[in-house]
Tab-separated table of C-alpha atoms (C1' of nucleotides) in Angstrom:
chain	number	residue	atom	x	y	z
A	1	MET	CA	80.981	127.621	76.959
A	2	THR	CA	81.650	131.306	76.317
A	3	GLU	CA	78.925	133.769	77.149
A	4	THR	CA	75.838	132.089	75.893
A	5	THR	CA	73.268	133.762	78.110
A	6	PRO	CA	73.063	137.076	79.950
A	7	ARG	CA	73.657	137.149	83.671
A	8	ARG	CA	70.026	137.009	84.637
A	9	ARG	CA	69.624	135.299	87.966
A	10	ASP	CA	68.764	131.657	87.705
A	11	ALA	CA	69.391	129.420	90.648
A	12	GLU	CA	68.913	126.205	88.716
A	13	ARG	CA	71.283	127.124	85.989
A	14	THR	CA	73.961	128.334	88.372
A	15	ARG	CA	73.748	125.185	90.426
A	16	ALA	CA	73.796	122.973	87.352
A	17	GLU	CA	76.747	124.797	85.871
A	18	LEU	CA	78.708	124.419	89.087
A	19	LEU	CA	77.944	120.714	89.172
A	20	THR	CA	78.993	120.179	85.592
A	21	VAL	CA	82.228	122.064	85.929
A	22	ALA	CA	82.991	120.475	89.287
A	23	THR	CA	82.548	117.061	87.722
A	24	GLU	CA	85.118	117.856	85.072
A	25	VAL	CA	87.595	119.302	87.512
A	26	PHE	CA	87.297	116.558	90.113
A	27	ALA	CA	87.562	113.933	87.377
A	28	THR	CA	90.662	115.640	86.042
A	29	SER	CA	92.490	116.427	89.257
A	30	GLY	CA	91.161	114.141	91.956
A	31	TYR	CA	89.619	115.269	95.198
A	32	ALA	CA	92.638	116.634	97.040
A	33	GLY	CA	94.134	117.931	93.811
A	34	THR	CA	91.084	120.034	93.011
A	35	ARG	CA	91.032	123.701	93.950
A	36	VAL	CA	87.718	125.246	94.744
A	37	ASP	CA	88.991	128.457	93.201
A	38	ASP	CA	89.715	126.567	90.035
A	39	ILE	CA	86.182	125.289	89.743
A	40	ALA	CA	84.789	128.751	90.342
A	41	ALA	CA	87.105	130.319	87.802
A	42	ARG	CA	85.733	128.043	85.103
A	43	THR	CA	82.175	129.137	85.660
A	44	ARG	CA	80.348	132.363	85.064
A	45	THR	CA	79.863	132.714	88.790
A	46	THR	CA	82.087	132.821	91.863
A	47	LYS	CA	83.433	130.656	94.617
A	48	ARG	CA	80.898	132.108	96.965
A	49	MET	CA	78.161	130.315	95.061
A	50	ILE	CA	79.743	126.933	95.643
A	51	TYR	CA	79.310	127.458	99.344
A	52	TYR	CA	75.892	128.934	98.876
A	53	TYR	CA	74.613	125.912	96.971
A	54	PHE	CA	76.721	123.056	98.267
A	55	GLY	CA	78.100	124.103	101.627
A	56	SER	CA	81.615	122.756	101.288
A	57	LYS	CA	84.111	121.192	98.939
A	58	GLU	CA	83.297	117.810	100.350
A	59	GLN	CA	79.573	118.153	99.859
A	60	LEU	CA	80.174	119.385	96.355
A	61	TYR	CA	82.188	116.288	95.653
A	62	LEU	CA	79.435	114.126	97.077
A	63	ALA	CA	76.922	115.835	94.817
A	64	VAL	CA	79.202	115.258	91.831
A	65	LEU	CA	79.582	111.602	92.703
A	66	GLU	CA	75.902	110.973	93.167
A	67	ASN	CA	74.993	112.877	90.046
A	68	ALA	CA	77.537	110.951	87.997
A	69	TYR	CA	76.273	107.595	89.196
A	70	ARG	CA	72.682	108.540	88.481
A	71	GLY	CA	73.601	109.773	85.035
A	72	ILE	CA	75.342	106.510	84.318
A	73	ARG	CA	72.364	104.502	85.408
A	74	ALA	CA	70.176	106.434	83.028
A	75	ALA	CA	72.600	105.798	80.188
A	76	GLU	CA	72.854	102.142	81.073
A	77	ARG	CA	69.164	101.669	80.706
A	78	ASP	CA	69.730	101.943	76.980
A	79	LEU	CA	72.109	99.040	76.989
A	80	HIS	CA	69.667	96.442	75.768
A	81	PRO	CA	71.143	93.500	73.980
A	82	GLY	CA	67.958	93.123	72.007
A	83	ASP	CA	66.247	89.913	71.087
A	84	LEU	CA	69.175	87.689	70.330
A	85	PRO	CA	70.115	84.125	71.208
A	86	PRO	CA	71.614	84.153	74.736
A	87	LEU	CA	75.218	83.793	73.731
A	88	GLU	CA	74.935	86.513	71.120
A	89	ALA	CA	73.088	88.689	73.604
A	90	VAL	CA	75.950	88.488	76.088
A	91	ARG	CA	78.440	89.259	73.367
A	92	ARG	CA	76.366	92.235	72.379
A	93	LEU	CA	76.134	93.403	75.970
A	94	ALA	CA	79.887	93.202	76.334
A	95	GLU	CA	80.424	95.248	73.200
A	96	LEU	CA	77.855	97.828	74.216
A	97	THR	CA	79.496	98.081	77.615
A	98	TYR	CA	82.805	98.651	75.912
A	99	ASP	CA	81.476	101.606	73.939
A	100	HIS	CA	79.623	102.855	76.958
A	101	HIS	CA	82.722	102.970	79.125
A	102	LEU	CA	84.768	104.654	76.446
A	103	GLY	CA	82.110	107.305	76.150
A	104	HIS	CA	82.062	108.091	79.863
A	105	SER	CA	85.653	108.552	80.859
A	106	ASP	CA	84.871	111.227	83.429
A	107	PHE	CA	82.756	108.747	85.284
A	108	ILE	CA	85.449	106.076	85.119
A	109	ARG	CA	87.949	108.506	86.548
A	110	LEU	CA	85.614	109.452	89.363
A	111	VAL	CA	85.288	105.808	90.249
A	112	SER	CA	89.068	105.453	90.318
A	113	ILE	CA	89.337	108.505	92.492
A	114	GLU	CA	86.692	107.241	94.822
A	115	ASN	CA	88.590	103.989	95.238
A	116	ILE	CA	91.748	105.891	96.043
A	117	HIS	CA	89.706	107.264	98.900
A	118	HIS	CA	88.725	103.743	99.944
A	119	GLY	CA	85.153	104.443	98.965
A	120	GLU	CA	84.611	106.619	101.976
A	121	TYR	CA	82.385	109.037	100.117
A	122	ILE	CA	80.343	106.581	98.107
A	123	SER	CA	79.606	104.671	101.257
A	124	ARG	CA	77.642	107.688	102.409
A	125	LEU	CA	75.435	107.479	99.356
A	126	GLY	CA	73.355	104.462	100.240
A	127	SER	CA	70.693	105.344	97.727
A	128	LEU	CA	72.957	104.282	94.893
A	129	ARG	CA	72.917	100.634	95.768
A	130	GLU	CA	69.632	99.661	94.235
A	131	VAL	CA	70.635	101.472	91.089
A	132	ASN	CA	73.338	99.080	90.048
A	133	ARG	CA	71.599	95.988	91.239
A	134	ASP	CA	69.058	95.980	88.480
A	135	ALA	CA	71.756	96.578	85.899
A	136	LEU	CA	72.499	92.955	86.639
A	137	GLY	CA	68.903	91.965	86.071
A	138	ILE	CA	69.139	92.006	82.298
A	139	LEU	CA	72.310	89.952	82.316
A	140	ASP	CA	70.833	87.516	84.755
A	141	GLY	CA	67.856	86.934	82.496
A	142	VAL	CA	70.038	86.255	79.480
A	143	LEU	CA	72.216	83.814	81.378
A	144	ALA	CA	69.182	81.954	82.689
A	145	ARG	CA	67.831	81.556	79.181
A	146	GLY	CA	71.163	80.253	77.978
A	147	ARG	CA	71.525	77.811	80.832
A	148	ALA	CA	68.066	76.448	80.140
A	149	GLU	CA	68.988	75.946	76.491
A	150	GLY	CA	72.281	74.380	77.419
A	151	THR	CA	74.239	76.969	75.423
A	152	ILE	CA	75.690	78.720	78.477
A	153	ARG	CA	77.683	77.071	81.243
A	154	ASP	CA	75.997	76.898	84.606
A	155	ASP	CA	78.890	77.578	86.963
A	156	VAL	CA	79.034	81.355	86.635
A	157	ASP	CA	76.534	83.963	87.740
A	158	ALA	CA	75.690	87.407	86.448
A	159	LEU	CA	78.046	89.146	88.811
A	160	ASP	CA	80.980	87.072	87.588
A	161	VAL	CA	80.218	87.969	83.999
A	162	HIS	CA	79.694	91.599	84.875
A	163	LEU	CA	83.049	91.593	86.608
A	164	VAL	CA	84.901	90.227	83.592
A	165	ILE	CA	83.271	92.677	81.211
A	166	SER	CA	83.604	95.708	83.454
A	167	SER	CA	87.211	94.964	84.296
A	168	TYR	CA	88.255	94.921	80.697
A	169	CYS	CA	86.347	98.038	79.689
A	170	PHE	CA	87.280	99.922	82.810
A	171	PHE	CA	90.955	99.214	82.407
A	172	GLN	CA	91.039	100.648	78.902
A	173	VAL	CA	89.989	104.028	80.172
A	174	ALA	CA	91.391	104.046	83.686
A	175	ASN	CA	94.883	102.849	82.884
A	176	ARG	CA	95.257	104.463	79.544
A	177	HIS	CA	98.256	106.527	80.542
A	178	THR	CA	100.496	104.062	82.315
A	179	PHE	CA	99.707	101.296	79.863
A	180	GLY	CA	100.257	103.568	76.918
A	181	HIS	CA	103.593	104.669	78.229
A	182	LEU	CA	104.868	101.231	79.163
A	183	PHE	CA	103.730	99.384	76.064
A	184	ASP	CA	103.494	102.085	73.452
A	185	ARG	CA	99.891	101.301	72.739
A	186	ASP	CA	97.266	103.955	73.171
A	187	LEU	CA	94.319	101.888	74.296
A	188	LEU	CA	91.891	104.559	73.150
A	189	ASP	CA	93.320	104.926	69.684
A	190	PRO	CA	90.245	104.913	67.426
A	191	ALA	CA	92.049	102.594	65.034
A	192	LEU	CA	92.171	99.936	67.755
A	193	ARG	CA	88.615	100.325	68.888
A	194	ASP	CA	87.075	97.643	66.720
A	195	HIS	CA	89.832	95.246	67.625
A	196	HIS	CA	89.400	95.832	71.344
A	197	ARG	CA	85.641	95.695	71.184
A	198	ARG	CA	85.729	92.385	69.379
A	199	ILE	CA	88.110	90.938	71.940
A	200	ILE	CA	85.818	91.385	74.898
A	201	GLY	CA	82.972	89.934	72.835
A	202	ASP	CA	85.071	86.930	71.877
A	203	VAL	CA	86.271	86.472	75.422
A	204	VAL	CA	82.870	86.264	77.070
A	205	ALA	CA	81.296	84.279	74.257
A	206	ALA	CA	84.063	81.678	74.323
A	207	TRP	CA	84.113	81.549	78.093
A	208	LEU	CA	80.385	81.156	78.570
A	209	SER	CA	79.955	78.584	75.834
A	210	ALA	CA	82.718	76.375	77.176
A	211	PRO	CA	81.529	73.423	79.238
A	212	ALA	CA	81.437	73.974	82.977
A	213	ALA	CA	84.312	72.538	84.946
A	214	ASP	CA	83.452	69.493	87.043
A	215	GLY	CA	82.981	70.485	90.640
B	1	MET	CA	107.982	99.082	113.650
B	2	THR	CA	108.652	100.286	117.176
B	3	GLU	CA	112.205	100.961	118.130
B	4	THR	CA	114.067	98.094	116.552
B	5	THR	CA	117.488	99.663	116.153
B	6	PRO	CA	119.360	102.409	117.967
B	7	ARG	CA	119.641	105.809	116.328
B	8	ARG	CA	123.066	105.244	114.927
B	9	ARG	CA	123.547	107.199	111.762
B	10	ASP	CA	122.985	105.232	108.632
B	11	ALA	CA	122.254	107.056	105.422
B	12	GLU	CA	121.105	103.955	103.579
B	13	ARG	CA	118.687	102.881	106.229
B	14	THR	CA	117.204	106.327	106.635
B	15	ARG	CA	116.717	106.715	102.948
B	16	ALA	CA	115.207	103.262	102.615
B	17	GLU	CA	112.854	103.827	105.511
B	18	LEU	CA	111.648	107.076	104.025
B	19	LEU	CA	111.048	105.389	100.719
B	20	THR	CA	109.108	102.536	102.269
B	21	VAL	CA	106.923	104.760	104.387
B	22	ALA	CA	106.397	107.204	101.547
B	23	THR	CA	105.242	104.336	99.355
B	24	GLU	CA	102.609	103.358	101.894
B	25	VAL	CA	101.399	106.887	102.424
B	26	PHE	CA	101.254	107.848	98.759
B	27	ALA	CA	99.480	104.579	97.982
B	28	THR	CA	96.995	105.270	100.740
B	29	SER	CA	96.297	108.943	100.182
B	30	GLY	CA	97.260	109.792	96.639
B	31	TYR	CA	99.783	112.418	95.645
B	32	ALA	CA	97.930	115.609	96.509
B	33	GLY	CA	96.335	113.966	99.530
B	34	THR	CA	99.703	113.069	101.022
B	35	ARG	CA	101.259	115.343	103.631
B	36	VAL	CA	105.019	115.424	103.786
B	37	ASP	CA	104.719	115.927	107.536
B	38	ASP	CA	102.676	112.766	107.717
B	39	ILE	CA	105.344	110.694	106.019
B	40	ALA	CA	107.990	112.107	108.321
B	41	ALA	CA	105.909	111.469	111.407
B	42	ARG	CA	105.741	107.778	110.570
B	43	THR	CA	109.482	107.386	110.435
B	44	ARG	CA	112.179	107.537	113.041
B	45	THR	CA	113.538	110.637	111.333
B	46	THR	CA	112.218	114.079	110.366
B	47	LYS	CA	110.818	116.017	107.458
B	48	ARG	CA	114.154	117.661	107.001
B	49	MET	CA	115.582	114.345	105.875
B	50	ILE	CA	113.039	113.992	103.090
B	51	TYR	CA	114.416	117.162	101.597
B	52	TYR	CA	117.941	116.131	102.359
B	53	TYR	CA	117.611	112.859	100.479
B	54	PHE	CA	114.952	113.535	97.884
B	55	GLY	CA	114.793	117.284	97.396
B	56	SER	CA	111.032	117.710	97.160
B	57	LYS	CA	107.720	115.986	97.577
B	58	GLU	CA	107.538	115.513	93.849
B	59	GLN	CA	110.934	113.886	93.580
B	60	LEU	CA	110.092	111.664	96.509
B	61	TYR	CA	106.993	110.541	94.680
B	62	LEU	CA	109.019	109.863	91.562
B	63	ALA	CA	111.432	107.763	93.591
B	64	VAL	CA	108.519	105.847	95.082
B	65	LEU	CA	107.048	105.222	91.667
B	66	GLU	CA	110.279	104.055	90.119
B	67	ASN	CA	111.104	101.872	93.070
B	68	ALA	CA	107.659	100.271	93.031
B	69	TYR	CA	107.873	99.458	89.332
B	70	ARG	CA	111.321	97.965	89.709
B	71	GLY	CA	110.184	95.890	92.656
B	72	ILE	CA	107.289	94.575	90.657
B	73	ARG	CA	109.496	93.618	87.781
B	74	ALA	CA	111.666	91.605	90.127
B	75	ALA	CA	108.638	89.836	91.529
B	76	GLU	CA	107.279	89.197	88.061
B	77	ARG	CA	110.380	87.353	87.068
B	78	ASP	CA	109.168	84.546	89.273
B	79	LEU	CA	105.949	84.233	87.341
B	80	HIS	CA	106.987	81.272	85.263
B	81	PRO	CA	104.216	79.103	84.005
B	82	GLY	CA	106.565	76.149	84.000
B	83	ASP	CA	106.776	73.440	81.415
B	84	LEU	CA	103.150	72.955	80.537
B	85	PRO	CA	101.207	72.586	77.311
B	86	PRO	CA	100.617	76.085	75.891
B	87	LEU	CA	96.993	76.394	76.874
B	88	GLU	CA	97.671	75.231	80.401
B	89	ALA	CA	100.670	77.529	80.574
B	90	VAL	CA	98.524	80.553	79.785
B	91	ARG	CA	95.962	79.460	82.319
B	92	ARG	CA	98.707	79.111	84.860
B	93	LEU	CA	100.105	82.503	84.010
B	94	ALA	CA	96.696	84.071	84.452
B	95	GLU	CA	96.261	82.480	87.850
B	96	LEU	CA	99.744	83.465	88.961
B	97	THR	CA	99.070	87.011	87.835
B	98	TYR	CA	95.901	86.992	89.873
B	99	ASP	CA	97.751	86.079	93.049
B	100	HIS	CA	100.520	88.456	92.187
B	101	HIS	CA	98.198	91.422	91.864
B	102	LEU	CA	96.369	90.595	95.056
B	103	GLY	CA	99.674	90.476	96.861
B	104	HIS	CA	100.795	93.891	95.663
B	105	SER	CA	97.920	96.211	96.311
B	106	ASP	CA	100.133	99.185	97.114
B	107	PHE	CA	101.558	98.965	93.646
B	108	ILE	CA	98.122	98.699	92.068
B	109	ARG	CA	97.013	101.765	93.926
B	110	LEU	CA	100.082	103.701	92.818
B	111	VAL	CA	99.257	102.840	89.237
B	112	SER	CA	95.720	104.110	89.712
B	113	ILE	CA	97.042	107.280	91.257
B	114	GLU	CA	99.489	107.766	88.462
B	115	ASN	CA	96.679	107.471	85.927
B	116	ILE	CA	94.660	110.063	87.803
B	117	HIS	CA	97.640	112.292	87.090
B	118	HIS	CA	97.474	111.383	83.414
B	119	GLY	CA	100.761	109.555	83.717
B	120	GLU	CA	102.686	112.785	83.918
B	121	TYR	CA	105.190	111.402	86.412
B	122	ILE	CA	105.720	107.980	84.906
B	123	SER	CA	106.372	109.579	81.577
B	124	ARG	CA	109.490	111.069	83.118
B	125	LEU	CA	110.772	107.627	83.986
B	126	GLY	CA	111.723	106.392	80.583
B	127	SER	CA	113.934	103.696	81.981
B	128	LEU	CA	110.898	101.685	82.996
B	129	ARG	CA	109.807	100.949	79.498
B	130	GLU	CA	112.106	98.085	78.734
B	131	VAL	CA	111.187	96.547	82.061
B	132	ASN	CA	107.645	95.658	81.164
B	133	ARG	CA	108.366	94.773	77.594
B	134	ASP	CA	110.097	91.574	78.411
B	135	ALA	CA	107.324	90.610	80.786
B	136	LEU	CA	105.510	90.017	77.525
B	137	GLY	CA	108.293	87.854	76.217
B	138	ILE	CA	107.291	84.779	78.186
B	139	LEU	CA	103.695	85.079	77.131
B	140	ASP	CA	104.680	85.604	73.549
B	141	GLY	CA	106.678	82.397	73.552
B	142	VAL	CA	103.823	80.383	74.955
B	143	LEU	CA	101.380	81.753	72.417
B	144	ALA	CA	103.742	81.010	69.561
B	145	ARG	CA	104.068	77.416	70.691
B	146	GLY	CA	100.310	77.073	70.910
B	147	ARG	CA	99.731	78.596	67.510
B	148	ALA	CA	102.231	76.215	65.967
B	149	GLU	CA	100.436	73.286	67.565
B	150	GLY	CA	97.087	74.600	66.507
B	151	THR	CA	95.813	74.701	70.077
B	152	ILE	CA	95.775	78.488	70.324
B	153	ARG	CA	93.955	80.830	68.000
B	154	ASP	CA	96.143	82.997	65.820
B	155	ASP	CA	94.267	86.291	65.826
B	156	VAL	CA	95.422	87.606	69.184
B	157	ASP	CA	98.849	88.714	70.296
B	158	ALA	CA	100.596	88.709	73.644
B	159	LEU	CA	99.571	92.255	74.428
B	160	ASP	CA	95.904	91.430	73.925
B	161	VAL	CA	96.157	88.507	76.311
B	162	HIS	CA	98.115	90.535	78.806
B	163	LEU	CA	95.422	93.194	78.661
B	164	VAL	CA	92.620	90.759	79.411
B	165	ILE	CA	94.467	89.164	82.302
B	166	SER	CA	95.730	92.421	83.798
B	167	SER	CA	92.357	94.106	83.527
B	168	TYR	CA	90.633	91.441	85.526
B	169	CYS	CA	93.267	91.181	88.225
B	170	PHE	CA	93.758	94.908	88.442
B	171	PHE	CA	90.075	95.597	88.849
B	172	GLN	CA	89.760	93.277	91.812
B	173	VAL	CA	92.203	95.329	93.787
B	174	ALA	CA	91.693	98.798	92.350
B	175	ASN	CA	87.906	98.883	92.493
B	176	ARG	CA	87.427	96.876	95.586
B	177	HIS	CA	85.666	99.630	97.468
B	178	THR	CA	83.125	100.920	94.988
B	179	PHE	CA	82.335	97.446	93.728
B	180	GLY	CA	82.006	96.093	97.225
B	181	HIS	CA	79.659	98.846	98.198
B	182	LEU	CA	77.468	98.693	95.125
B	183	PHE	CA	77.178	94.931	94.872
B	184	ASP	CA	77.783	93.754	98.395
B	185	ARG	CA	80.626	91.532	97.320
B	186	ASP	CA	84.067	92.029	98.784
B	187	LEU	CA	86.251	91.080	95.857
B	188	LEU	CA	89.158	90.340	98.142
B	189	ASP	CA	87.254	88.097	100.497
B	190	PRO	CA	89.549	85.087	100.944
B	191	ALA	CA	86.583	82.791	100.572
B	192	LEU	CA	86.102	84.025	97.007
B	193	ARG	CA	89.711	83.848	96.017
B	194	ASP	CA	89.691	80.385	94.523
B	195	HIS	CA	86.525	81.158	92.649
B	196	HIS	CA	87.920	84.363	91.181
B	197	ARG	CA	91.246	82.813	90.350
B	198	ARG	CA	89.596	79.999	88.507
B	199	ILE	CA	87.468	82.414	86.514
B	200	ILE	CA	90.349	84.259	84.917
B	201	GLY	CA	91.966	80.911	84.106
B	202	ASP	CA	88.775	79.644	82.511
B	203	VAL	CA	88.297	82.869	80.628
B	204	VAL	CA	91.656	82.942	78.891
B	205	ALA	CA	91.759	79.208	78.301
B	206	ALA	CA	88.332	79.182	76.672
B	207	TRP	CA	89.054	82.314	74.699
B	208	LEU	CA	92.403	81.225	73.322
B	209	SER	CA	91.292	77.723	72.441
B	210	ALA	CA	88.262	78.948	70.521
B	211	PRO	CA	88.726	79.065	66.747
B	212	ALA	CA	89.811	82.391	65.320
B	213	ALA	CA	87.099	84.475	63.744
B	214	ASP	CA	87.253	84.693	59.956
B	215	GLY	CA	88.797	87.912	58.852
C	1	DC	C1'	55.841	151.261	93.445
C	2	DG	C1'	57.957	149.337	97.941
C	3	DG	C1'	59.718	145.842	100.232
C	4	DC	C1'	61.475	141.431	101.180
C	5	DT	C1'	64.157	137.447	100.304
C	6	DA	C1'	66.855	134.667	97.233
C	7	DA	C1'	70.839	135.171	94.782
C	8	DT	C1'	75.177	137.189	93.941
C	9	DG	C1'	79.717	139.681	94.544
C	10	DT	C1'	84.028	141.366	97.234
C	11	DA	C1'	87.404	140.974	100.296
C	12	DA	C1'	89.089	139.150	103.987
C	13	DT	C1'	90.580	135.223	107.501
C	14	DC	C1'	93.037	131.583	109.268
C	15	DA	C1'	94.875	127.027	109.308
C	16	DC	C1'	97.629	124.222	106.961
C	17	DC	C1'	101.576	122.708	104.334
C	18	DG	C1'	105.678	122.523	101.380
C	19	DG	C1'	109.992	124.145	101.853
C	20	DT	C1'	114.165	126.261	104.297
C	21	DA	C1'	117.683	128.772	107.558
C	22	DC	C1'	120.448	127.623	110.864
C	23	DG	C1'	122.467	125.031	114.349
C	24	DT	C1'	124.135	120.506	116.193
C	25	DT	C1'	126.192	115.891	116.455
C	26	DC	C1'	128.065	111.785	114.896
C	27	DA	C1'	131.672	108.850	112.721
C	28	DC	C1'	135.543	108.304	110.231
C	29	DA	C1'	140.296	109.491	108.533
C	30	DT	C1'	144.624	111.015	109.677
D	1	DA	C1'	142.233	113.356	119.685
D	2	DT	C1'	140.506	116.273	116.680
D	3	DG	C1'	139.087	118.290	112.471
D	4	DT	C1'	135.745	117.805	108.850
D	5	DG	C1'	131.913	116.775	106.323
D	6	DA	C1'	127.949	113.978	106.191
D	7	DA	C1'	123.839	113.245	108.675
D	8	DC	C1'	120.496	114.955	111.500
D	9	DG	C1'	117.145	118.213	114.364
D	10	DT	C1'	114.381	122.535	115.479
D	11	DA	C1'	111.997	126.293	114.500
D	12	DC	C1'	110.369	129.042	111.300
D	13	DC	C1'	108.574	131.308	106.812
D	14	DG	C1'	105.584	132.479	103.106
D	15	DG	C1'	102.166	131.166	100.207
D	16	DT	C1'	98.081	128.733	99.282
D	17	DG	C1'	93.550	127.319	99.690
D	18	DA	C1'	89.113	126.325	102.102
D	19	DT	C1'	85.859	128.968	104.240
D	20	DT	C1'	83.205	133.140	105.719
D	21	DA	C1'	81.740	138.249	107.058
D	22	DC	C1'	79.753	141.684	104.969
D	23	DA	C1'	77.784	144.322	101.292
D	24	DT	C1'	74.704	144.400	97.246
D	25	DT	C1'	71.322	143.521	93.674
D	26	DA	C1'	67.694	141.332	91.306
D	27	DG	C1'	63.181	139.812	90.799
D	28	DC	C1'	58.751	138.677	92.645
D	29	DC	C1'	54.494	139.588	95.335
D	30	DG	C1'	51.173	142.542	96.870
DNA sequence: CGGCTAATGTAATCACCGGTACGTTCACAT
DNA sequence: ATGTGAACGTACCGGTGATTACATTAGCCG
């Protein structure tokens, strides 16, 4: 981060650098807690440029949010369970999701922050909707295969499964601090990673292979 | 909220009112997003009193946080699964926790906020630690019974189970807005409540009754 | 080269916000 | 009833932080 390139003018680079740094700062301090001066100070350029490229603190935050969601989508496209039996595929997906969340804590924090704000900013980014929808497509396919085989219960849909997996993985990152303090267990301790990853795999595999409850 | 009691002087009431209102405002707007003037405006008293009773915005927030955690502990004491077979007891506990979380969204939001701040405030409230520890006691007892009977797998501990249950319930409240926007499903829609409650029950019951993986 | 615009830098502005100085009034004890 | 301290209210201060007015330079195009 220290003085890699000379100060030649480069709009793209300047803009990109601001976005990257802003992402870190917003993720670290929240929206209201972030100082525009602070973002600027961490770049090779000045506060003036934030207004030149983004117009306002709010629009910068919106750009950060949209960029983060798009980046996550791209990363999620690599989450393919492969060609496994349905139950194993879901287990695999859960474990991949676990690693994925742990590797994108800035994004997780931005989501938390956005929820603190009652989603008022994300609701202005309508274009993101389609993005996450097809993340469910893969899962839906796997579940359908399993239901056809009779190896997966038929009273849950992809969104339910997604919810269970996401909740668990999200919590590990989002609530690391309070949980760690109250229970003396650092959820992100590398030594616990395999244990925690296996748990979410076990949980969904056991759940989905159990017989459906009678309506 | 409008003019219930005359303005007779009452230190306890004033303090309590400030604490209640501050809890709502902090939970709604986050720490940095909260304006001390705003809290004062929503009470029958003035900003001056916040400083009189709490000293600073920060100390007010600490009081809110501590108070919220203590209140939750009290409420959690009523979460008794009753005298059921171990597996059913855990299911019951999961479903009670679900309702409990949904009924305390202010608290959930404060926890999110506190994690945004890397737990820096909660870490100053050491007295809270013991509180949550014995919330695990009940669960631990149930699991032990089940393991002895052979109805509950022996490779998970109370904290693991607590983590799975809390994650799911927490997520429903904490991520309501982003999830709702991205997937068009309002997690707190009353019509979905029974469905969601049943899921977490099914999940833990299926998981814990499955045979332990070989080491 | 000369010039024109995109890109950048400097230094202010102005509202907002946490905190306080100072004055007043209530309620209780004697 | 009155003195005294706790409880309360008003008006203000000083700094901070988002935003902008104005000045400048760099690079490209002909």
